[in-house]
XYZ file of C-alpha atoms in Angstrom:
385
model
C -0.258 -0.056 -0.176
C 1.167 3.551 -0.843
C 1.846 5.920 1.935
C 0.531 9.399 1.944
C 1.737 10.535 5.269
C 5.081 12.221 4.036
C 5.406 14.638 0.761
C 8.653 15.194 -0.839
C 10.281 17.712 1.724
C 10.202 14.955 4.544
C 11.634 12.728 1.852
C 14.376 15.037 1.138
C 14.938 15.531 4.697
C 14.937 11.420 5.424
C 18.022 11.368 2.828
C 19.755 14.382 4.582
C 18.969 12.811 7.818
C 20.146 8.841 6.874
C 23.248 10.520 5.395
C 24.001 12.368 8.487
C 23.759 9.165 10.558
C 26.127 7.130 8.802
C 28.350 9.832 8.648
C 28.322 10.785 12.451
C 26.667 8.417 14.382
C 27.335 4.734 12.870
C 31.010 5.069 13.274
C 31.055 5.892 16.944
C 28.063 4.171 18.024
C 29.297 1.301 19.695
C 31.218 3.217 21.784
C 28.616 5.616 22.868
C 26.750 1.907 23.806
C 29.458 1.044 26.144
C 29.787 4.309 27.567
C 26.067 4.501 28.369
C 25.742 8.073 26.767
C 25.924 10.365 23.864
C 28.293 13.068 24.156
C 27.380 16.626 24.676
C 29.000 18.128 21.567
C 26.720 15.777 18.949
C 23.792 17.723 20.397
C 25.478 21.116 18.811
C 25.347 18.746 15.379
C 21.815 18.022 15.613
C 21.085 21.650 16.155
C 23.166 22.597 13.392
C 21.109 19.581 11.169
C 17.763 22.031 11.849
C 16.451 19.238 14.354
C 15.636 21.352 17.330
C 14.319 24.314 15.479
C 11.403 22.846 13.152
C 8.616 23.448 15.246
C 9.772 26.728 16.738
C 8.563 29.740 15.693
C 10.877 31.587 13.120
C 11.156 34.782 15.272
C 12.733 32.493 17.799
C 15.470 31.142 15.093
C 13.161 28.022 13.855
C 11.689 27.083 10.989
C 8.136 27.735 12.189
C 6.309 24.509 11.080
C 3.706 23.229 12.930
C 3.975 19.483 12.321
C 4.924 16.518 13.657
C 6.214 14.577 10.352
C 9.785 15.683 10.449
C 10.294 13.793 14.058
C 8.154 10.737 12.277
C 11.148 10.462 9.741
C 14.100 10.305 12.659
C 12.118 7.686 14.557
C 12.072 5.760 11.178
C 15.869 6.510 10.341
C 17.163 6.138 13.641
C 15.521 2.708 14.118
C 16.607 1.789 10.425
C 20.153 2.302 11.758
C 19.918 0.613 15.204
C 20.760 4.037 16.925
C 19.158 6.566 19.100
C 20.195 10.262 19.538
C 19.930 10.356 23.453
C 17.904 12.537 25.199
C 17.187 14.569 22.110
C 13.687 13.314 21.562
C 12.617 14.626 25.092
C 14.252 17.563 24.301
C 12.161 18.212 21.223
C 9.006 16.187 21.775
C 8.087 16.159 25.234
C 10.117 20.048 26.640
C 8.950 22.355 23.460
C 5.206 21.719 23.695
C 5.078 22.737 27.171
C 7.290 26.278 26.160
C 5.341 26.822 23.168
C 1.762 26.613 25.543
C 2.365 28.002 28.616
C 5.652 30.397 28.183
C 5.350 34.323 28.462
C 6.706 36.554 25.414
C 9.658 36.983 27.599
C 10.431 33.492 28.671
C 10.123 32.419 24.679
C 12.663 35.333 24.301
C 14.774 33.892 26.979
C 14.645 30.109 26.395
C 14.013 29.361 22.650
C 17.043 30.414 20.658
C 19.186 28.588 23.277
C 16.596 25.499 22.303
C 17.429 25.819 18.522
C 21.230 26.017 19.298
C 21.488 23.798 21.516
C 23.149 25.736 24.025
C 20.244 24.666 26.659
C 18.882 20.795 26.551
C 15.804 20.290 27.942
C 14.407 17.267 29.998
C 11.110 17.293 32.225
C 10.955 15.772 35.597
C 7.724 14.504 36.637
C 8.174 10.637 38.348
C 9.558 10.442 41.849
C 10.565 7.562 43.867
C 7.638 5.482 45.259
C 5.399 7.428 42.953
C 5.655 5.978 39.499
C 2.635 6.629 37.214
C 0.728 8.455 40.456
C 1.705 11.947 39.599
C -0.713 13.181 42.139
C 1.349 12.075 44.685
C 4.145 13.834 43.855
C 5.937 15.150 47.034
C 8.461 17.545 46.128
C 7.227 21.359 46.946
C 8.497 24.648 46.142
C 7.217 27.768 48.496
C 7.029 30.966 47.241
C 9.838 33.526 49.476
C 8.482 35.805 51.675
C 9.366 38.613 49.476
C 7.967 36.883 46.133
C 11.299 36.886 44.097
C 11.674 33.364 44.265
C 10.235 29.484 44.795
C 12.419 27.489 46.988
C 12.209 24.073 45.631
C 12.651 20.648 47.591
C 12.704 16.994 46.697
C 13.639 14.140 44.202
C 12.812 12.907 40.675
C 13.711 9.685 39.374
C 14.010 8.128 35.734
C 14.548 11.498 33.715
C 15.960 11.061 30.127
C 18.435 13.254 29.266
C 19.041 14.250 33.139
C 22.843 14.145 33.144
C 23.126 16.225 29.637
C 20.373 18.829 30.973
C 20.727 22.847 31.125
C 17.322 23.109 32.198
C 14.411 21.315 33.214
C 10.880 21.594 33.677
C 9.875 20.454 36.961
C 6.829 19.629 38.366
C 6.567 20.626 41.963
C 3.674 20.997 44.538
C 2.752 24.644 45.396
C 0.202 23.983 47.100
C -1.418 21.050 49.057
C -4.221 18.427 47.223
C -7.087 19.722 48.440
C -10.185 17.053 49.446
C -11.971 17.279 46.394
C -9.044 16.891 43.977
C -5.566 15.237 44.976
C -4.386 16.461 41.357
C -4.419 20.312 42.656
C -1.579 22.510 43.632
C 0.821 21.216 41.141
C 3.212 23.951 39.168
C 5.530 23.558 36.472
C 9.178 25.399 36.510
C 12.055 25.777 34.095
C 14.825 25.166 36.549
C 18.179 26.178 35.231
C 20.241 22.881 35.943
C 23.447 25.359 37.351
C 21.348 26.687 40.154
C 22.847 26.035 43.728
C 21.649 23.070 45.385
C 20.377 21.368 42.344
C 22.329 17.768 42.017
C 22.116 14.593 39.455
C 22.709 11.761 41.242
C 23.032 8.236 39.714
C 22.672 7.774 35.507
C 20.952 4.935 35.816
C 21.867 1.921 34.506
C 19.063 0.543 32.173
C 18.267 -2.380 30.833
C 17.933 -0.597 27.172
C 18.275 2.726 25.818
C 21.496 3.016 27.188
C 22.821 6.025 24.839
C 19.669 7.758 26.485
C 21.009 9.649 29.923
C 18.412 8.822 32.414
C 19.255 10.371 35.904
C 18.198 10.952 39.249
C 17.765 14.496 40.635
C 17.549 16.250 43.707
C 16.796 19.692 44.891
C 18.036 21.330 48.292
C 16.258 24.618 48.633
C 16.942 25.701 44.994
C 15.642 29.011 44.526
C 13.835 29.408 40.919
C 13.177 32.977 40.221
C 9.403 33.474 39.701
C 10.081 34.761 36.210
C 10.578 31.058 35.456
C 7.264 29.608 36.627
C 5.680 27.978 33.535
C 1.884 29.066 33.407
C -0.128 29.495 35.994
C 0.333 28.028 39.746
C -1.619 25.136 40.651
C -2.544 24.264 37.248
C 0.258 21.824 36.362
C -1.489 18.722 36.370
C -4.059 19.919 33.455
C -0.929 20.983 31.189
C 0.129 18.040 31.975
C -2.590 15.816 30.546
C -2.722 17.992 27.300
C 0.291 17.150 26.454
C -0.003 13.543 26.617
C -1.182 12.461 23.580
C 1.556 13.855 21.951
C 3.666 12.126 23.955
C 2.104 9.014 23.566
C 1.797 9.173 20.225
C 5.682 9.532 19.931
C 6.138 6.370 21.814
C 3.697 4.653 19.553
C 4.893 5.713 16.180
C 8.584 5.052 17.742
C 7.899 1.303 18.579
C 6.229 1.119 15.176
C 9.410 2.103 13.424
C 11.834 -0.183 15.789
C 9.196 -3.056 14.844
C 10.144 -2.383 11.212
C 13.469 -2.156 11.580
C 13.652 -5.304 13.248
C 11.922 -7.149 10.253
C 14.415 -5.249 8.261
C 17.432 -6.880 10.284
C 16.239 -10.011 9.993
C 15.435 -10.168 6.077
C 18.948 -9.545 5.780
C 20.244 -11.952 8.839
C 18.262 -14.704 7.317
C 19.318 -14.427 3.805
C 23.003 -14.335 4.676
C 23.016 -16.957 7.630
C 23.289 -20.804 6.644
C 22.118 -24.104 8.848
C 22.240 -27.385 7.399
C 23.764 -26.363 4.399
C 21.077 -23.646 3.854
C 20.118 -20.043 3.961
C 17.829 -20.037 7.092
C 15.561 -18.154 4.883
C 14.864 -20.927 2.931
C 12.993 -22.706 5.240
C 8.994 -22.307 5.518
C 8.828 -21.498 9.399
C 11.169 -18.194 8.388
C 8.615 -16.969 5.607
C 5.702 -17.852 7.650
C 7.294 -15.628 10.503
C 8.463 -13.252 9.050
C 5.375 -12.567 6.530
C 3.443 -12.527 10.065
C 5.620 -10.346 11.292
C 5.273 -7.770 8.315
C 1.498 -8.192 8.261
C 1.814 -6.595 11.758
C 4.261 -4.185 11.239
C 1.714 -3.104 7.939
C -0.895 -2.656 10.674
C 0.933 -0.897 12.621
C 2.475 1.701 10.160
C -1.447 2.464 9.266
C -2.342 3.090 12.735
C 0.918 5.040 13.909
C 0.095 7.150 10.377
C -3.464 7.790 11.710
C -2.318 9.129 14.714
C -0.055 11.004 13.431
C -2.236 12.610 10.906
C -5.071 13.475 13.956
C -2.213 14.834 16.016
C -0.834 17.564 13.230
C -4.531 18.564 12.881
C -4.866 19.228 16.474
C -7.536 16.374 17.063
C -5.720 13.054 18.306
C -7.951 12.838 21.550
C -6.232 10.712 24.526
C -8.232 7.778 23.921
C -6.757 7.789 20.299
C -3.773 8.512 21.725
C -3.700 5.542 24.135
C -4.976 3.192 21.635
C -2.143 3.878 18.989
C 0.417 3.408 22.320
C -1.253 0.262 23.184
C -1.700 -1.211 19.913
C 1.758 -0.042 18.569
C 3.722 -1.032 21.247
C 2.376 -4.423 21.568
C 2.643 -5.469 18.108
C 6.261 -4.355 18.048
C 6.688 -6.592 21.384
C 5.593 -9.302 19.266
C 7.272 -8.852 16.072
C 10.914 -8.330 17.803
C 10.784 -10.984 19.575
C 9.645 -13.328 17.110
C 12.586 -11.798 14.547
C 15.127 -12.471 17.968
C 14.150 -15.921 18.011
C 14.827 -16.087 13.789
C 18.373 -14.900 14.822
C 19.416 -17.902 17.296
C 22.064 -17.206 19.788
C 23.588 -14.371 17.810
C 20.106 -12.472 18.166
C 21.047 -12.692 22.136
C 24.321 -10.639 21.196
C 24.342 -6.842 21.808
C 26.625 -6.594 18.455
C 23.672 -7.828 16.609
C 21.118 -4.763 16.380
C 18.352 -6.872 16.965
C 19.530 -7.679 20.450
C 19.191 -3.755 21.519
C 16.118 -3.447 19.925
C 14.813 -6.165 21.666
C 16.048 -4.492 24.861
C 14.924 -0.447 24.010
C 11.931 -1.833 22.493
C 10.458 -3.118 26.160
C 10.198 0.269 28.364
C 7.744 1.624 25.487
C 5.113 -0.846 27.196
C 6.102 1.184 30.312
C 6.800 5.053 30.291
C 4.114 7.452 29.124
C 1.627 5.105 31.010
C 1.546 1.437 30.854
C 0.025 -0.892 28.699
C -2.698 -0.958 31.948
C -3.404 2.056 31.977
C -3.769 2.446 28.316
C -6.706 0.260 28.708
C -8.279 1.996 31.319
C -8.206 4.882 29.178
C -9.907 3.278 25.826
C -12.382 1.737 28.282
C -13.333 4.467 30.000
C -13.801 6.037 26.531
C -16.093 3.130 25.895
C -18.212 3.977 28.557
C -17.257 0.803 30.269
């Protein structure tokens, strides 16, 4: 079936990005993988390529486009090459929407030019030790000073992607206690400068997958956050978080589909080259049937991911539709990548093969951004159940 989601501009960008990955990433990726982090200077190269400014208005140094299709191309091309770009997806897909939605004109002038240039890399800190998906249970606090010039931030966050290299972090904190009627009340968002006194990065977490993505623990001890760095209105942070969840979940869904597509590509190549019992593995009927079934699932996931992308660009992607896309695409990717690894035999378990890294990278897709179980709850509620 012919895809209609991308046009000539997207395909030209695809070729540029593919050449960049082959020249700048693939030759050094094994080193990054072993170190468990992408070098900070790499983000300047992504900025020079224009990846950080696509959706930023022109007056702040961006291209002024309102589309997620270039991000979609990036998902496909990084998966195709078996690489990841560290915390850059969080910088663009997660942090930027909050800046565009909530920042004042003065804040945009301060934040966005450095965002586009890579001078300031952004992350977002929601999850806390012991709370997981229960954001309303967060304990981090931000108390307004007596003179009203700054907030005093105290608490801790964990599982913060991009947390090691981040120059600014959107921190979710309580500015008021939860009310009896609504435990989500009282959360606010702050654009915290990571150079602030009392701000510290703890462990770089040792993850099963996404090893080049720096994921960290953060701690705040009497961190002074100027009132000029409050994003949006005080105590309305939870509603802001909910507004951006559909785009986050689309990103996970599309990334998962791209991983599944890449897994089939890697496996087709492997079974044609690998010989057992004097024949290529591709010669056996079981191999053909398994890959045919995988391809059918990838085709279906592609259609779901593309439909969600079009809805997102049109501003029409609902929370339930995003949850459905995430649930379907991540579950498909889980099945497809597992079957493709099986076709690699013992070599599929070796990290030198892309399929092993894909297997580990993919597992978190059914957890972050809301677990599969939470996605089912959202969909069921939308069904009136």
